[in-house]
Amino acid sequence: MKKTLIFLFCLLSMTAVRSQTSIGIKAGANFPNPTGSDVSSSVNGKTGFYAGGLLVVPVSTNFRFQPEILWSSQGYKYNELGGEFETNFSYVHLLALVQYVKNGFFVETGPQLGILVTAKRKGGTLGTEDIKDSFKSIAFSWNAGVGYRMQSGLGIDLRYTIGIGSISSNENTDVKFNTLMLGISKTFNLTKKKK
């Protein structure tokens, strides 16, 4: 399943490159909400950020396909044994979004595959601890959002990501992220204009 999704993402991205429509960069803030049956009320999300690239491929007058690759950080804070701890994650996210566009405004939805890069815990007497083995190397999510892009290529978008399945490597532990993402982007048209 993982290999199939990665293959489809790469195939669609190569198709986008060949069409030479437009390429872009984007960045923004993550506002994560850790959820799950094993997440206590003392656990609070820690704001992170993301940055990466995107391709925009018109499919028809009002529909676009937009694959993205993003580096993303997020985490959570909690109290344990009288001390304050925080867990920080960094992921590489692959997204395949479909957008409906009208007069610059758009709505979008699509799947997201996250590849875990780092997972570290800070706090207590141990300082910073590598806990990557405690979490799955792949995380699946689903995105839905809205945005606006000007003719100049500048854009803004608000997106909500829903975690699908626990990110913990322990089958008996249910932990996932639902994340609100607010960002800006800039696209550059690669299609050669006809003379």
CSV table of C-alpha atoms in Angstrom, one decimal:
chain,number,residue,atom,x,y,z
A,1,MET,CA,0.0,0.0,0.0
A,2,LYS,CA,2.8,2.4,1.0
A,3,LYS,CA,4.8,1.7,-2.2
A,4,THR,CA,1.7,2.0,-4.3
A,5,LEU,CA,0.9,5.5,-3.0
A,6,ILE,CA,4.5,6.7,-3.4
A,7,PHE,CA,4.6,5.3,-7.0
A,8,LEU,CA,1.3,7.0,-7.8
A,9,PHE,CA,2.5,10.3,-6.3
A,10,CYS,CA,5.8,10.2,-8.4
A,11,LEU,CA,3.9,9.2,-11.6
A,12,LEU,CA,1.5,12.1,-11.2
A,13,SER,CA,4.3,14.5,-10.4
A,14,MET,CA,6.3,13.5,-13.5
A,15,THR,CA,3.1,14.0,-15.6
A,16,ALA,CA,2.8,17.5,-14.0
A,17,VAL,CA,6.5,18.3,-14.8
A,18,ARG,CA,6.0,17.2,-18.4
A,19,SER,CA,3.0,19.4,-18.8
A,20,GLN,CA,5.1,22.4,-17.7
A,21,THR,CA,2.2,24.2,-16.2
A,22,SER,CA,3.5,25.9,-13.0
A,23,ILE,CA,5.7,25.3,-10.1
A,24,GLY,CA,5.7,26.9,-6.7
A,25,ILE,CA,7.0,27.3,-3.2
A,26,LYS,CA,5.0,27.5,0.0
A,27,ALA,CA,5.4,27.9,3.8
A,28,GLY,CA,3.3,28.3,6.8
A,29,ALA,CA,2.4,27.3,10.4
A,30,ASN,CA,1.0,24.1,11.8
A,31,PHE,CA,-1.4,24.1,14.7
A,32,PRO,CA,-1.6,20.5,15.8
A,33,ASN,CA,-4.2,18.9,18.0
A,34,PRO,CA,-3.1,15.5,19.4
A,35,THR,CA,-6.1,13.2,19.7
A,36,GLY,CA,-6.8,9.5,20.4
A,37,SER,CA,-8.0,7.3,23.3
A,38,ASP,CA,-4.6,7.4,24.9
A,39,VAL,CA,-4.1,11.2,24.8
A,40,SER,CA,-4.8,12.7,28.2
A,41,SER,CA,-6.3,16.2,28.8
A,42,SER,CA,-2.9,17.5,29.9
A,43,VAL,CA,-1.5,17.0,26.4
A,44,ASN,CA,-1.4,20.2,24.3
A,45,GLY,CA,-0.3,20.7,20.7
A,46,LYS,CA,2.9,22.6,20.0
A,47,THR,CA,2.9,25.0,17.0
A,48,GLY,CA,5.3,24.1,14.2
A,49,PHE,CA,5.9,25.2,10.7
A,50,TYR,CA,6.2,23.7,7.2
A,51,ALA,CA,7.9,24.6,3.9
A,52,GLY,CA,8.2,23.0,0.5
A,53,GLY,CA,7.3,22.9,-3.1
A,54,LEU,CA,4.2,22.3,-5.3
A,55,LEU,CA,3.1,21.8,-8.9
A,56,VAL,CA,-0.1,23.1,-10.3
A,57,VAL,CA,-1.7,21.2,-13.2
A,58,PRO,CA,-4.9,22.4,-14.8
A,59,VAL,CA,-7.1,19.4,-15.6
A,60,SER,CA,-10.1,21.4,-16.9
A,61,THR,CA,-11.5,24.9,-16.7
A,62,ASN,CA,-12.3,24.6,-13.0
A,63,PHE,CA,-10.3,21.7,-11.8
A,64,ARG,CA,-6.6,21.4,-10.9
A,65,PHE,CA,-4.3,18.7,-9.7
A,66,GLN,CA,-1.7,19.9,-7.1
A,67,PRO,CA,1.0,17.5,-5.8
A,68,GLU,CA,3.1,18.9,-2.9
A,69,ILE,CA,6.2,17.9,-1.0
A,70,LEU,CA,6.6,19.5,2.4
A,71,TRP,CA,9.0,19.4,5.3
A,72,SER,CA,6.9,19.8,8.4
A,73,SER,CA,7.4,20.1,12.2
A,74,GLN,CA,4.9,19.7,14.9
A,75,GLY,CA,4.6,18.3,18.4
A,76,TYR,CA,2.9,18.3,21.8
A,77,LYS,CA,3.6,19.3,25.4
A,78,TYR,CA,2.5,17.4,28.6
A,79,ASN,CA,3.1,17.1,32.3
A,80,GLU,CA,4.5,13.9,33.8
A,81,LEU,CA,5.8,13.1,37.3
A,82,GLY,CA,5.7,16.7,38.2
A,83,GLY,CA,7.8,17.8,35.2
A,84,GLU,CA,7.0,19.4,31.8
A,85,PHE,CA,8.0,17.4,28.7
A,86,GLU,CA,7.6,18.1,25.0
A,87,THR,CA,7.7,15.7,22.0
A,88,ASN,CA,8.8,17.1,18.6
A,89,PHE,CA,8.3,15.5,15.2
A,90,SER,CA,9.6,16.3,11.8
A,91,TYR,CA,8.1,14.7,8.7
A,92,VAL,CA,8.4,14.8,4.9
A,93,HIS,CA,4.8,15.0,3.6
A,94,LEU,CA,3.7,13.9,0.1
A,95,LEU,CA,0.3,15.3,-0.9
A,96,ALA,CA,-1.9,14.7,-3.9
A,97,LEU,CA,-4.7,17.3,-3.9
A,98,VAL,CA,-7.6,18.0,-6.3
A,99,GLN,CA,-8.8,21.6,-6.4
A,100,TYR,CA,-12.0,23.2,-7.7
A,101,VAL,CA,-11.2,26.8,-8.7
A,102,LYS,CA,-13.5,29.7,-9.4
A,103,ASN,CA,-12.4,33.3,-9.8
A,104,GLY,CA,-9.1,32.7,-7.9
A,105,PHE,CA,-10.9,31.0,-4.9
A,106,PHE,CA,-10.5,27.3,-4.5
A,107,VAL,CA,-11.5,24.3,-2.3
A,108,GLU,CA,-9.3,21.3,-2.2
A,109,THR,CA,-9.1,17.8,-0.8
A,110,GLY,CA,-6.8,14.8,-1.0
A,111,PRO,CA,-4.6,12.2,0.7
A,112,GLN,CA,-1.3,12.8,2.5
A,113,LEU,CA,1.6,10.4,3.2
A,114,GLY,CA,4.0,11.4,6.0
A,115,ILE,CA,7.5,10.0,6.2
A,116,LEU,CA,8.9,10.3,9.8
A,117,VAL,CA,12.3,11.9,9.9
A,118,THR,CA,12.8,12.6,13.6
A,119,ALA,CA,11.0,12.2,16.9
A,120,LYS,CA,12.5,13.6,20.0
A,121,ARG,CA,11.4,14.1,23.6
A,122,LYS,CA,12.8,16.9,25.8
A,123,GLY,CA,12.4,17.4,29.6
A,124,GLY,CA,13.3,15.9,32.9
A,125,THR,CA,16.8,14.7,33.8
A,126,LEU,CA,17.5,12.9,30.5
A,127,GLY,CA,17.6,16.1,28.4
A,128,THR,CA,16.8,15.3,24.8
A,129,GLU,CA,15.9,11.7,23.9
A,130,ASP,CA,15.5,10.1,20.5
A,131,ILE,CA,12.2,8.2,20.5
A,132,LYS,CA,11.8,7.6,16.8
A,133,ASP,CA,11.5,3.8,17.3
A,134,SER,CA,8.3,4.5,19.3
A,135,PHE,CA,6.4,5.8,16.3
A,136,LYS,CA,5.5,4.5,12.8
A,137,SER,CA,7.8,5.4,10.0
A,138,ILE,CA,4.7,6.2,7.8
A,139,ALA,CA,1.6,8.3,8.8
A,140,PHE,CA,-1.5,8.7,6.6
A,141,SER,CA,-3.8,11.7,6.7
A,142,TRP,CA,-6.6,13.3,4.7
A,143,ASN,CA,-6.7,17.0,3.8
A,144,ALA,CA,-9.5,19.5,3.1
A,145,GLY,CA,-9.0,23.2,2.7
A,146,VAL,CA,-9.8,26.5,1.1
A,147,GLY,CA,-7.7,29.3,-0.4
A,148,TYR,CA,-7.2,32.1,-2.9
A,149,ARG,CA,-4.6,32.6,-5.5
A,150,MET,CA,-4.0,35.9,-7.4
A,151,GLN,CA,-3.0,36.1,-11.0
A,152,SER,CA,0.5,37.1,-9.9
A,153,GLY,CA,0.8,33.6,-8.3
A,154,LEU,CA,0.7,34.8,-4.7
A,155,GLY,CA,-1.7,32.7,-2.7
A,156,ILE,CA,-3.0,32.0,0.8
A,157,ASP,CA,-4.7,28.8,2.0
A,158,LEU,CA,-6.2,27.3,5.2
A,159,ARG,CA,-6.2,23.5,5.4
A,160,TYR,CA,-7.3,20.9,8.0
A,161,THR,CA,-5.5,17.6,8.1
A,162,ILE,CA,-7.2,14.6,9.8
A,163,GLY,CA,-4.9,11.8,11.0
A,164,ILE,CA,-5.9,8.3,9.8
A,165,GLY,CA,-4.7,5.6,12.3
A,166,SER,CA,-2.4,5.9,15.2
A,167,ILE,CA,1.2,7.1,14.7
A,168,SER,CA,2.4,5.0,17.6
A,169,SER,CA,4.4,1.8,16.8
A,170,ASN,CA,2.6,0.2,19.9
A,171,GLU,CA,-0.5,-1.4,18.5
A,172,ASN,CA,-2.3,-0.8,21.9
A,173,THR,CA,-1.6,2.9,21.9
A,174,ASP,CA,-3.9,5.3,20.0
A,175,VAL,CA,-2.3,8.6,19.2
A,176,LYS,CA,-2.9,10.8,16.1
A,177,PHE,CA,-2.7,14.4,14.9
A,178,ASN,CA,-5.4,16.6,13.5
A,179,THR,CA,-3.7,19.7,12.3
A,180,LEU,CA,-4.8,23.2,11.1
A,181,MET,CA,-2.4,24.6,8.6
A,182,LEU,CA,-2.2,28.3,7.5
A,183,GLY,CA,0.2,29.2,4.7
A,184,ILE,CA,1.2,31.4,1.8
A,185,SER,CA,2.6,30.4,-1.5
A,186,LYS,CA,4.0,31.7,-4.8
A,187,THR,CA,3.7,30.0,-8.2
A,188,PHE,CA,5.7,30.5,-11.4
A,189,ASN,CA,4.2,29.8,-14.8
A,190,LEU,CA,6.4,27.4,-16.8
A,191,THR,CA,4.2,27.2,-19.8
A,192,LYS,CA,5.7,29.0,-22.8
A,193,LYS,CA,3.4,31.6,-24.1
A,194,LYS,CA,2.5,31.3,-27.8
A,195,LYS,CA,3.8,34.2,-29.9
